[in-house]
Amino acid sequence: MVLSTETSEDVQGPLFSHATRPERDRSVLRAATRYLSAAAYLDGAFRDHVTDELLVDIHRAVARSQDGLDIEPVLRHCVRARRMAVVRDVLLILAMVAALAVEALSVVVLLALVLPFARPVSRAARKLPRRRRTLAYALQAAGLFVIIGWCVLQLRARVGTFMEFDEDWWQAVSARGVPPGVGALLFVGLAAVVIAGFRVSLVVTLAWRLRAGIAVRLPRVYGWAVRKRIKHVAAAQYGNITLYSEKDDDDRAKGRKTPPMPFAMMPSDPAFLGAGAVARVWAISVELDRKDGEGRVDRPVDISPVALHDFVRHRMESMRDEVIHDSERIRNLTVHDHVVARGLIQRPRRGQAGSLIDEQSLQPYSLASEEAVTALMSHPQGGVRHYQLIVVGSEREAVNDDEGRPIAAPDDQEVVVSAFVHLAVEGRMLYTEFVSTVLPPIRQQFHVVDQLPRGPLALLAPIEVTPRQPFLPLVFGAPARRLSALLGGLDLRGITQTPRFQVMHDYGARKSVRELGAFGGLSVNQRLEAFKYTKLLSQRLLWAVIDFLDKEHVDTTSFRQQAATIVATTTINIGGGQAAGQGGGGGGSLLQPAATPKPQPS
């Protein structure tokens, strides 16, 4: 696709560029940022997904942030949480080595007793058929018997083969070296100190650094390359370009069901990455060669898609800016240009203009210029698709009576409703597409930062960590975890599958940080809020397009008939369930064309 604009040469700039971070107050973190920063310490899978998605692959695109999320603090806490886990495991390994150096016999016996009951071993045994499982348990018991027998023989060799039974056993052992059991006690004691220190550091982070209203203290990140990548991601989240990957190598491919809606769109369609599950889809097409009162004409009405987008934008923003009473204002409604494209893109050639990939760094651009957006509106056949994105945030303001007395405190519903509007003029037709999505709330487990008590009592409060980490597997599994991490870092595919060695490379984002920390279940109030704003945005768009076509003297009979069907048979898929409602168009019938079209502001 070739993007063309009519901007003069002296004012032309790059069509695509890297977004810059806007100037915002970061003295206090918003709730979504605090919760997902806490998730870095509470959920190991979340931490690994975030770091693998945004830090390991520096050529990966970044999904747009929703709900006021700031990715930089989340990334910094993910790096710090991983560093804390590495330090903890290294200290546990050093404690094991020290205990083995002091007295190895009891440490080996302790390991032999714990190993058969370790979670990976028991889990693998439970998956076997009954006969093989019985054989596995017998082999475990036999192996444990052999190890304990060997330890007993070693003990007899150290004490003396012909020791009399009435001889003082403790004195005999002490005379020949360290008393047995000292190594195991030393290891358990050192491990307990390490785990207690890790627990204190975790509680201090959750209860003090991430609590509501506290001044921001971002964790320090070591390494120039990591700091540079975090800075790039922190700016890219505010761009208007989403490159998505169509690979199903993540959780989106599991248990996916097709909702009853057109085009078989999935609840987590990658084209709307970061906005949540698709809740509502409808589309209307109308002929432009039918004039109001004249019927079909030879020359279609000249409709400017740019003017139509501006008209719709004004109508949507008027829900926030042009209301009679201040209480009617939808304060957290915002309208943006949104550009969507597949992430599988050919490596840019030297001097190539109009590519979505930076030729120098081979990183995706995150910001489309106004000229590029205008060109995409006028060229709907290209592989890069333009949407007008309307977002209704999750924060709700306080409610006061006429005298200023508080009725209801400010509330964060944690549910974000987004509407993607695509308008295309082609083939003597106007195509209007509406896709609404609902971003569910953050998992309740991560709200612990608002629930921990103040002061030392926070050290005693229960904190749910995923996966669960009992003391023995946590302590004895340290060598295995570090070895697994070391082998996992030796990924030759990651070395070969880089843009510099490939003609086509998948730069697309696979996961959204906000969606990774989300919980699919919605409360009744959250479902009704999502249903309400989906209905409001959908019907506002319908009337905006009708009024614009009336202003341009286009016959809207067909559009009104299709719109009436949409309004009367609304079914919205929210949170795995469906909310349905019937109603008229409001403010006049959608089936009745306006007798005399009135000019509307564009």
Short mmCIF file of C-alpha atoms in Angstrom, two decimals, residues 320 357 592:
data_model
loop_
_atom_site.label_atom_id
_atom_site.label_comp_id
_atom_site.label_asym_id
_atom_site.label_seq_id
_atom_site.Cartn_x
_atom_site.Cartn_y
_atom_site.Cartn_z
CA ARG A 320 -18.43 14.77 27.29
CA ILE A 357 9.30 -0.61 10.70
CA GLN A 592 -38.83 7.52 9.42
#
